[in-house]
C-alpha cells in the first residue's frame, strides 16, 4: 500500500515533474531552454496529419501504395516522416471484408511520426484490456458498427514494429486531390476505430 | 513480470472514455514529463527504452491504474533517475515539497544463456507455440498468448531482446515475428470465430508447435 | 470473468502490510457492512453467495484495488440491492448525500448445457487438465491453472456450481476436487522445484489429462 | 473511469453504509436492533480461538486428531464450532518437512467458525497475489524462514472447502494441558504464515 497516487498524500504530478526538472537543472544536466526546444521539436515531429498524407498518397498513387505495403518505414520516410517510434513501420491494409485495429496492451507504443502522440483513450486500461478480446463490441461502442461478414484483425504492438492502418478509401471521392483526401483521413481511422468518411457520408 | 501492465483481455473495465478534441497535453507538466523522458534516453543516456518501460511496469498496481499516462511516464523517469544515481529521492521530495511515489524495486534477473542465432529461426507459415514463461523481470510476451499456438505471418528485423536489455544483461538482437492467433484459441468460444489477433514476438518466446 | 479479483500470481505488489493487534473491525461501519451482507443473504434472501462474490468482482478495477475489504463488501451488497430492485440508486445516493459507486453491470450468461453426473467423475490419483475457459460471467477457476495439469488428491462433496448460480441459471450441484499442481508447472523455472499448489475445482472445470 | 473510490468525489464508505442501512430500515426490511444483534452474534461465533482449541485438542488426543484429519467439519462441530463458511472444513496437517499455507486468491474465503474473520493482510491484494506464486519469500517477509528441505504446499480456497492448518506442536510442550496449549496457538499459525512457539522458543 506504499506507492499510491497523489490522493494519499503525495505531491501532485505537476509538482513532481517540476521538482525533477529543477533538480536536473541544478545539476547542470539540462541546459537553459533545452527542454522547451526538445518538446517543441517533438510535438512538431509527431503529428497524425503526417499519417493522413501517407494514406492520401497511397490512395492516389498505386505505385506508392505498393511500396508502402511492402516497406512502410521507407515509404513514410520518402514523405519525410521518420524518427523515434518510427524505426520499423508496418502498414495494415483494410479490405472490404477485413478490418484492422491497433492496440498496445502492455504500454502505449504507437508509430509517433505518422500517428502522433496517441489520445488518452488509446492509453487507457479499458481500451488496452478490452480491444484484444472483444474488438467488435469495443468498436461498436466507439461508433463503428462493422457488418458481421467483416473479419477483424487486432494487432498488438508488443515489440518494435509500429503499425498504421491504411483505411478503405470512401466511395464518392473519385477524382479528389491528394490534399482533399488527406483532409478527411482521421487518426482514429489509422488506428482502426473509425472508417474514413466524406462530409456527405459522415 | 506478470504485472498490472499486462492488460490484454482483462475484463471488468467499463466503457472507454473518449474525449472530443483532446489536446496533445492536458496540462503543461505533461509535455515536460514527456520531454524529460526523451532527454533522459536520447541525450543523457541515463537508461534505455526497455528499462523505461519496465520501470513503469514496476509501479504499484494501485498507482498504475490510478495514474493517467503522463503520470506513469513521470514515475518511470523519476524512478530510473533515482535508481541510476542521477538524483536522490531526498532531492526530489525536497524539491516537490511532498511524497514522490516511485516504482517498486527491480527483480534480480539472470542471463538466459541463449545466443543470437545467425539466421531467423522462423519463417512465414510456420506454426509456433508461445513458451509458457513467467519471468520475474521485464518481458514483452503477454500472458494471454502464453502456451497458445499460432502462425507466423511476417518476420521483422532484429531488435534488442528486451528481457535482457531491461536488466543490463548482455544485449542480444534477434528477429521478432508477427504471429497470428485465432481469437477463439485465446478467449474461448465467446470470441468471434473469424476474428484474429496478431502479436509481435521475439524468437526466444517461441518454439515449434506440436506435431511439426 | 478474467477480472482484477483473479489475483493469484500477479507480480508488482509490494510488501504485505501486517498490522499488529489488528481489531476485527477498524471502524463501526465495517461491522455494519458485514452484518448487512449476512442479513441480505441469510434473512432477506435478496441474493446468494455466488451473486455476492461476483458483484464484488464486477467492481471497477481501480475501485477494487483502492477499496479495502469492507468497502468491497459494502459495494457488493449495495450493487445487488439495486440490481434486485430492493432499493434504488437515487435512494442510496440521496441518503448518502453523495456519489455511491456501484459494480459494473452483469454480463449476459447462457446455460452451459451440462447436467450433474450421478457419480463423481474424478477419483484421487486421477491426472486432470484444467479447461482453458474464459467465461464472461462468474467463474471460480483461476487463470493461473487454466490449461495446466495436476493430480486429484481429494474429492469434496457436491456444491452448487457457481458459474450458473451467480447468474440465476438452473442450479446444479457437483463435486469439487482438490487438484495438486507443481509450482513449476504454474510459474516456470523460477519456482521452487518441491513446492506445490492445491486448487479446489468443480468438475466442470476439468477434463482428463493428455495420454490417459 | 466512472467507478472510483471516495477520493474522486464519492461519499465515504461510512456514509454509504449508513445510507444503505437507513434506506433498508425505512422500507421495513430491517427490524429495530436486528442488525446490531446479528453483528454481535456473528462476532462471537467467528473467533479464531475456536480453532486454537481444535488444535490443542488434536495435540493431546490422538483419537481426536485422527477424526479431525478424516472429517474436519464433524470434529470441529464436536467442539461446537459450526456455521457459515464452516460447512466443509478440511484440516491440513503440517509435517516436519511439509508446511501448509492457506490463501484465497479470488476473494477472501476463510473458515470463519474456526479461523475467525481474517485480518486485512490476508484479504490484501499483495498477499492474495503473491503467496500462491512465491510462498517462501512471502513467509520469510512475514517472519517465517523455512529451511530449504521443508516443502511448501499452498492451498487456494477457490471453492467451498474451507481449510485450517494443524501446525506442528512445538518442542518443550510435553505435559502441557490442553488449555495451556490452546493459549499458544495463533491465528497466523492456523493460516500457515507462522509456527506455534512457546514463550521460551519465541
mmCIF file of N, CA and C in Angstrom, chain A residues 17-111:
data_model
loop_
_atom_site.group_PDB
_atom_site.id
_atom_site.type_symbol
_atom_site.label_atom_id
_atom_site.label_comp_id
_atom_site.label_asym_id
_atom_site.label_seq_id
_atom_site.Cartn_x
_atom_site.Cartn_y
_atom_site.Cartn_z
ATOM 1 N N UNK A 17 6.833 16.702 -11.399
ATOM 2 C CA UNK A 17 7.515 16.949 -12.675
ATOM 3 C C UNK A 17 8.428 18.168 -12.550
ATOM 4 N N UNK A 18 7.873 19.188 -11.956
ATOM 5 C CA UNK A 18 8.644 20.415 -11.785
ATOM 6 C C UNK A 18 9.871 20.152 -10.912
ATOM 7 N N UNK A 19 9.690 19.343 -9.888
ATOM 8 C CA UNK A 19 10.811 19.024 -8.997
ATOM 9 C C UNK A 19 11.916 18.295 -9.762
ATOM 10 N N UNK A 20 11.536 17.335 -10.557
ATOM 11 C CA UNK A 20 12.539 16.573 -11.309
ATOM 12 C C UNK A 20 13.294 17.500 -12.270
ATOM 13 N N UNK A 21 12.550 18.356 -12.953
ATOM 14 C CA UNK A 21 13.188 19.281 -13.888
ATOM 15 C C UNK A 21 14.177 20.195 -13.153
ATOM 16 N N UNK A 22 13.735 20.745 -12.033
ATOM 17 C CA UNK A 22 14.593 21.690 -11.318
ATOM 18 C C UNK A 22 15.846 21.021 -10.757
ATOM 19 N N UNK A 23 15.686 19.801 -10.244
ATOM 20 C CA UNK A 23 16.857 19.099 -9.703
ATOM 21 C C UNK A 23 17.854 18.804 -10.819
ATOM 22 N N UNK A 24 17.343 18.410 -11.986
ATOM 23 C CA UNK A 24 18.245 18.132 -13.114
ATOM 24 C C UNK A 24 18.911 19.420 -13.607
ATOM 25 N N UNK A 25 18.184 20.496 -13.602
ATOM 26 C CA UNK A 25 18.766 21.798 -14.000
ATOM 27 C C UNK A 25 19.865 22.209 -13.028
ATOM 28 N N UNK A 26 19.577 22.034 -11.747
ATOM 29 C CA UNK A 26 20.530 22.418 -10.709
ATOM 30 C C UNK A 26 21.846 21.648 -10.873
ATOM 31 N N UNK A 27 21.716 20.406 -11.320
ATOM 32 C CA UNK A 27 22.916 19.582 -11.516
ATOM 33 C C UNK A 27 23.583 19.854 -12.861
ATOM 34 N N UNK A 28 23.032 20.764 -13.627
ATOM 35 C CA UNK A 28 23.630 21.099 -14.918
ATOM 36 C C UNK A 28 23.368 20.065 -15.999
ATOM 37 N N UNK A 29 22.377 19.210 -15.772
ATOM 38 C CA UNK A 29 22.098 18.170 -16.773
ATOM 39 C C UNK A 29 21.116 18.647 -17.843
ATOM 40 N N UNK A 30 20.449 19.728 -17.573
ATOM 41 C CA UNK A 30 19.569 20.321 -18.584
ATOM 42 C C UNK A 30 20.045 21.742 -18.839
ATOM 43 N N UNK A 31 20.357 21.993 -20.074
ATOM 44 C CA UNK A 31 20.776 23.364 -20.412
ATOM 45 C C UNK A 31 19.565 24.271 -20.498
ATOM 46 N N UNK A 32 19.849 25.551 -20.267
ATOM 47 C CA UNK A 32 18.817 26.591 -20.356
ATOM 48 C C UNK A 32 17.982 26.428 -21.633
ATOM 49 N N UNK A 33 16.685 26.233 -21.463
ATOM 50 C CA UNK A 33 15.787 26.201 -22.626
ATOM 51 C C UNK A 33 15.783 24.908 -23.415
ATOM 52 N N UNK A 34 16.677 23.989 -23.073
ATOM 53 C CA UNK A 34 16.807 22.778 -23.894
ATOM 54 C C UNK A 34 15.524 21.937 -23.870
ATOM 55 N N UNK A 35 14.889 21.911 -22.705
ATOM 56 C CA UNK A 35 13.694 21.073 -22.575
ATOM 57 C C UNK A 35 12.543 21.622 -23.424
ATOM 58 N N UNK A 36 12.375 22.926 -23.384
ATOM 59 C CA UNK A 36 11.307 23.535 -24.189
ATOM 60 C C UNK A 36 11.558 23.315 -25.677
ATOM 61 N N UNK A 37 12.819 23.493 -26.091
ATOM 62 C CA UNK A 37 13.170 23.292 -27.501
ATOM 63 C C UNK A 37 12.876 21.858 -27.913
ATOM 64 N N UNK A 38 13.289 20.912 -27.074
ATOM 65 C CA UNK A 38 13.066 19.499 -27.370
ATOM 66 C C UNK A 38 11.579 19.207 -27.484
ATOM 67 N N UNK A 39 10.835 19.704 -26.523
ATOM 68 C CA UNK A 39 9.391 19.433 -26.528
ATOM 69 C C UNK A 39 8.731 20.005 -27.782
ATOM 70 N N UNK A 40 9.100 21.207 -28.146
ATOM 71 C CA UNK A 40 8.512 21.836 -29.334
ATOM 72 C C UNK A 40 8.854 21.025 -30.584
ATOM 73 N N UNK A 41 10.108 20.572 -30.648
ATOM 74 C CA UNK A 41 10.525 19.806 -31.810
ATOM 75 C C UNK A 41 9.745 18.490 -31.908
ATOM 76 N N UNK A 42 9.601 17.813 -30.768
ATOM 77 C CA UNK A 42 8.887 16.534 -30.769
ATOM 78 C C UNK A 42 7.414 16.722 -31.118
ATOM 79 N N UNK A 43 6.825 17.756 -30.568
ATOM 80 C CA UNK A 43 5.403 17.998 -30.863
ATOM 81 C C UNK A 43 5.186 18.264 -32.342
ATOM 82 N N UNK A 44 6.154 18.951 -32.964
ATOM 83 C CA UNK A 44 6.019 19.229 -34.395
ATOM 84 C C UNK A 44 6.232 17.946 -35.204
ATOM 85 N N UNK A 45 7.198 17.130 -34.729
ATOM 86 C CA UNK A 45 7.554 15.923 -35.467
ATOM 87 C C UNK A 45 6.455 14.863 -35.408
ATOM 88 N N UNK A 46 5.806 14.771 -34.259
ATOM 89 C CA UNK A 46 4.829 13.698 -34.052
ATOM 90 C C UNK A 46 3.428 14.232 -34.303
ATOM 91 N N UNK A 47 2.980 14.097 -35.525
ATOM 92 C CA UNK A 47 1.711 14.703 -35.932
ATOM 93 C C UNK A 47 0.953 13.678 -36.770
ATOM 94 N N UNK A 48 -0.248 13.354 -36.348
ATOM 95 C CA UNK A 48 -1.001 12.337 -37.080
ATOM 96 C C UNK A 48 -1.368 12.799 -38.495
ATOM 97 N N UNK A 49 -1.290 14.108 -38.754
ATOM 98 C CA UNK A 49 -1.565 14.578 -40.117
ATOM 99 C C UNK A 49 -0.524 14.046 -41.098
ATOM 100 N N UNK A 50 0.661 13.707 -40.586
ATOM 101 C CA UNK A 50 1.651 13.050 -41.438
ATOM 102 C C UNK A 50 1.087 11.735 -41.974
ATOM 103 N N UNK A 51 0.494 10.976 -41.083
ATOM 104 C CA UNK A 51 -0.093 9.703 -41.499
ATOM 105 C C UNK A 51 -1.215 9.907 -42.502
ATOM 106 N N UNK A 52 -1.995 10.959 -42.286
ATOM 107 C CA UNK A 52 -3.088 11.251 -43.222
ATOM 108 C C UNK A 52 -2.530 11.509 -44.619
ATOM 109 N N UNK A 53 -1.366 12.181 -44.685
ATOM 110 C CA UNK A 53 -0.762 12.437 -46.003
ATOM 111 C C UNK A 53 -0.288 11.127 -46.633
ATOM 112 N N UNK A 54 0.239 10.221 -45.803
ATOM 113 C CA UNK A 54 0.667 8.907 -46.315
ATOM 114 C C UNK A 54 -0.532 8.160 -46.903
ATOM 115 N N UNK A 55 -1.625 8.168 -46.175
ATOM 116 C CA UNK A 55 -2.823 7.466 -46.643
ATOM 117 C C UNK A 55 -3.323 8.069 -47.954
ATOM 118 N N UNK A 56 -3.404 9.380 -47.996
ATOM 119 C CA UNK A 56 -3.909 10.044 -49.207
ATOM 120 C C UNK A 56 -3.015 9.725 -50.406
ATOM 121 N N UNK A 57 -1.714 9.764 -50.183
ATOM 122 C CA UNK A 57 -0.801 9.449 -51.275
ATOM 123 C C UNK A 57 -1.030 8.011 -51.771
ATOM 124 N N UNK A 58 -1.204 7.084 -50.824
ATOM 125 C CA UNK A 58 -1.415 5.680 -51.215
ATOM 126 C C UNK A 58 -2.721 5.519 -51.997
ATOM 127 N N UNK A 59 -3.705 6.367 -51.677
ATOM 128 C CA UNK A 59 -4.989 6.266 -52.381
ATOM 129 C C UNK A 59 -4.905 6.761 -53.824
ATOM 130 N N UNK A 60 -4.018 7.730 -54.080
ATOM 131 C CA UNK A 60 -3.981 8.298 -55.432
ATOM 132 C C UNK A 60 -2.838 7.722 -56.272
ATOM 133 N N UNK A 61 -1.899 7.026 -55.634
ATOM 134 C CA UNK A 61 -0.683 6.605 -56.338
ATOM 135 C C UNK A 61 -0.483 5.105 -56.090
ATOM 136 N N UNK A 62 -0.871 4.296 -57.066
ATOM 137 C CA UNK A 62 -0.839 2.830 -56.898
ATOM 138 C C UNK A 62 0.572 2.328 -56.651
ATOM 139 N N UNK A 63 1.538 2.980 -57.263
ATOM 140 C CA UNK A 63 2.919 2.568 -57.066
ATOM 141 C C UNK A 63 3.362 2.851 -55.618
ATOM 142 N N UNK A 64 3.005 4.031 -55.127
ATOM 143 C CA UNK A 64 3.346 4.366 -53.739
ATOM 144 C C UNK A 64 2.654 3.407 -52.775
ATOM 145 N N UNK A 65 1.408 3.116 -53.051
ATOM 146 C CA UNK A 65 0.657 2.185 -52.199
ATOM 147 C C UNK A 65 1.383 0.847 -52.098
ATOM 148 N N UNK A 66 1.844 0.368 -53.238
ATOM 149 C CA UNK A 66 2.540 -0.911 -53.262
ATOM 150 C C UNK A 66 3.817 -0.835 -52.410
ATOM 151 N N UNK A 67 4.564 0.257 -52.577
ATOM 152 C CA UNK A 67 5.795 0.416 -51.806
ATOM 153 C C UNK A 67 5.491 0.572 -50.313
ATOM 154 N N UNK A 68 4.401 1.262 -50.011
ATOM 155 C CA UNK A 68 4.015 1.471 -48.609
ATOM 156 C C UNK A 68 3.697 0.140 -47.929
ATOM 157 N N UNK A 69 3.005 -0.721 -48.647
ATOM 158 C CA UNK A 69 2.644 -2.003 -48.046
ATOM 159 C C UNK A 69 3.848 -2.939 -47.985
ATOM 160 N N UNK A 70 4.783 -2.753 -48.909
ATOM 161 C CA UNK A 70 5.971 -3.621 -48.913
ATOM 162 C C UNK A 70 7.004 -3.153 -47.888
ATOM 163 N N UNK A 71 7.134 -1.853 -47.688
ATOM 164 C CA UNK A 71 8.128 -1.307 -46.755
ATOM 165 C C UNK A 71 7.619 0.034 -46.217
ATOM 166 N N UNK A 72 6.831 -0.081 -45.184
ATOM 167 C CA UNK A 72 6.187 1.109 -44.635
ATOM 168 C C UNK A 72 7.191 2.146 -44.141
ATOM 169 N N UNK A 73 8.247 1.684 -43.506
ATOM 170 C CA UNK A 73 9.254 2.605 -42.965
ATOM 171 C C UNK A 73 9.800 3.499 -44.076
ATOM 172 N N UNK A 74 10.200 2.850 -45.182
ATOM 173 C CA UNK A 74 10.829 3.607 -46.269
ATOM 174 C C UNK A 74 9.817 4.526 -46.950
ATOM 175 N N UNK A 75 8.616 4.016 -47.166
ATOM 176 C CA UNK A 75 7.615 4.833 -47.853
ATOM 177 C C UNK A 75 7.222 6.051 -47.017
ATOM 178 N N UNK A 76 7.153 5.883 -45.699
ATOM 179 C CA UNK A 76 6.870 7.033 -44.827
ATOM 180 C C UNK A 76 8.052 8.006 -44.854
ATOM 181 N N UNK A 77 9.261 7.457 -44.845
ATOM 182 C CA UNK A 77 10.459 8.300 -44.888
ATOM 183 C C UNK A 77 10.520 9.085 -46.191
ATOM 184 N N UNK A 78 10.025 8.490 -47.284
ATOM 185 C CA UNK A 78 10.022 9.186 -48.568
ATOM 186 C C UNK A 78 9.215 10.485 -48.494
ATOM 187 N N UNK A 79 8.230 10.506 -47.610
ATOM 188 C CA UNK A 79 7.458 11.744 -47.425
ATOM 189 C C UNK A 79 8.029 12.581 -46.278
ATOM 190 N N UNK A 80 9.126 12.127 -45.710
ATOM 191 C CA UNK A 80 9.791 12.923 -44.675
ATOM 192 C C UNK A 80 9.423 12.547 -43.256
ATOM 193 N N UNK A 81 8.719 11.417 -43.080
ATOM 194 C CA UNK A 81 8.230 11.070 -41.749
ATOM 195 C C UNK A 81 9.071 9.960 -41.149
ATOM 196 N N UNK A 82 9.960 10.332 -40.262
ATOM 197 C CA UNK A 82 10.865 9.393 -39.600
ATOM 198 C C UNK A 82 11.016 9.830 -38.149
ATOM 199 N N UNK A 83 11.730 9.015 -37.406
ATOM 200 C CA UNK A 83 12.031 9.416 -36.025
ATOM 201 C C UNK A 83 11.713 8.332 -35.028
ATOM 202 N N UNK A 84 11.892 8.656 -33.743
ATOM 203 C CA UNK A 84 11.656 7.675 -32.682
ATOM 204 C C UNK A 84 10.259 7.071 -32.783
ATOM 205 N N UNK A 85 10.162 5.791 -32.545
ATOM 206 C CA UNK A 85 8.919 5.033 -32.643
ATOM 207 C C UNK A 85 8.428 4.945 -34.085
ATOM 208 N N UNK A 86 9.345 5.230 -35.024
ATOM 209 C CA UNK A 86 9.008 5.024 -36.432
ATOM 210 C C UNK A 86 10.103 4.232 -37.116
ATOM 211 N N UNK A 87 10.893 3.508 -36.339
ATOM 212 C CA UNK A 87 12.049 2.785 -36.889
ATOM 213 C C UNK A 87 11.642 1.617 -37.777
ATOM 214 N N UNK A 88 10.496 1.039 -37.506
ATOM 215 C CA UNK A 88 10.038 -0.078 -38.344
ATOM 216 C C UNK A 88 8.511 -0.027 -38.405
ATOM 217 N N UNK A 89 8.030 0.562 -39.482
ATOM 218 C CA UNK A 89 6.587 0.772 -39.632
ATOM 219 C C UNK A 89 6.015 -0.277 -40.588
ATOM 220 N N UNK A 90 4.964 -0.926 -40.138
ATOM 221 C CA UNK A 90 4.244 -1.879 -40.985
ATOM 222 C C UNK A 90 2.831 -1.344 -41.184
ATOM 223 N N UNK A 91 2.447 -1.224 -42.464
ATOM 224 C CA UNK A 91 1.142 -0.661 -42.789
ATOM 225 C C UNK A 91 0.162 -1.793 -43.058
ATOM 226 N N UNK A 92 -1.002 -1.707 -42.445
ATOM 227 C CA UNK A 92 -2.009 -2.770 -42.492
ATOM 228 C C UNK A 92 -3.136 -2.344 -43.410
ATOM 229 N N UNK A 93 -3.352 -3.105 -44.455
ATOM 230 C CA UNK A 93 -4.301 -2.726 -45.499
ATOM 231 C C UNK A 93 -5.698 -3.241 -45.185
ATOM 232 N N UNK A 94 -6.619 -2.333 -45.006
ATOM 233 C CA UNK A 94 -8.014 -2.754 -44.842
ATOM 234 C C UNK A 94 -8.564 -3.243 -46.172
ATOM 235 N N UNK A 95 -9.456 -4.209 -46.084
ATOM 236 C CA UNK A 95 -10.137 -4.734 -47.260
ATOM 237 C C UNK A 95 -11.634 -4.708 -46.959
ATOM 238 N N UNK A 96 -12.446 -4.857 -48.002
ATOM 239 C CA UNK A 96 -13.898 -4.793 -47.743
ATOM 240 C C UNK A 96 -14.363 -5.791 -46.686
ATOM 241 N N UNK A 97 -13.680 -6.915 -46.566
ATOM 242 C CA UNK A 97 -14.133 -7.891 -45.563
ATOM 243 C C UNK A 97 -13.068 -8.131 -44.490
ATOM 244 N N UNK A 98 -12.106 -7.229 -44.377
ATOM 245 C CA UNK A 98 -11.084 -7.370 -43.333
ATOM 246 C C UNK A 98 -10.782 -5.997 -42.742
ATOM 247 N N UNK A 99 -11.007 -5.880 -41.442
ATOM 248 C CA UNK A 99 -10.770 -4.610 -40.756
ATOM 249 C C UNK A 99 -9.647 -4.782 -39.748
ATOM 250 N N UNK A 100 -8.654 -3.882 -39.796
ATOM 251 C CA UNK A 100 -7.521 -3.931 -38.875
ATOM 252 C C UNK A 100 -7.687 -2.902 -37.768
ATOM 253 N N UNK A 101 -7.252 -3.282 -36.581
ATOM 254 C CA UNK A 101 -7.285 -2.329 -35.459
ATOM 255 C C UNK A 101 -6.051 -2.553 -34.597
ATOM 256 N N UNK A 102 -5.484 -1.446 -34.102
ATOM 257 C CA UNK A 102 -4.200 -1.464 -33.409
ATOM 258 C C UNK A 102 -4.397 -1.216 -31.914
ATOM 259 N N UNK A 103 -3.576 -1.879 -31.126
ATOM 260 C CA UNK A 103 -3.559 -1.636 -29.685
ATOM 261 C C UNK A 103 -2.143 -1.898 -29.192
ATOM 262 N N UNK A 104 -1.830 -1.397 -28.024
ATOM 263 C CA UNK A 104 -0.629 -1.819 -27.311
ATOM 264 C C UNK A 104 -1.110 -2.234 -25.932
ATOM 265 N N UNK A 105 -1.253 -3.546 -25.716
ATOM 266 C CA UNK A 105 -1.862 -3.997 -24.458
ATOM 267 C C UNK A 105 -0.941 -3.800 -23.264
ATOM 268 N N UNK A 106 0.368 -3.722 -23.497
ATOM 269 C CA UNK A 106 1.326 -3.697 -22.391
ATOM 270 C C UNK A 106 1.774 -2.296 -22.003
ATOM 271 N N UNK A 107 1.770 -1.377 -22.963
ATOM 272 C CA UNK A 107 2.043 0.014 -22.579
ATOM 273 C C UNK A 107 1.224 0.867 -23.543
ATOM 274 N N UNK A 108 1.847 1.680 -24.359
ATOM 275 C CA UNK A 108 1.066 2.506 -25.275
ATOM 276 C C UNK A 108 1.868 2.820 -26.525
ATOM 277 N N UNK A 109 2.650 1.826 -27.001
ATOM 278 C CA UNK A 109 3.516 2.033 -28.161
ATOM 279 C C UNK A 109 2.696 2.444 -29.376
ATOM 280 N N UNK A 110 3.187 3.407 -30.108
ATOM 281 C CA UNK A 110 2.488 3.989 -31.252
ATOM 282 C C UNK A 110 3.529 4.484 -32.243
ATOM 283 N N UNK A 111 3.191 4.437 -33.520
ATOM 284 C CA UNK A 111 4.074 4.984 -34.565
ATOM 285 C C UNK A 111 3.991 6.515 -34.549
#
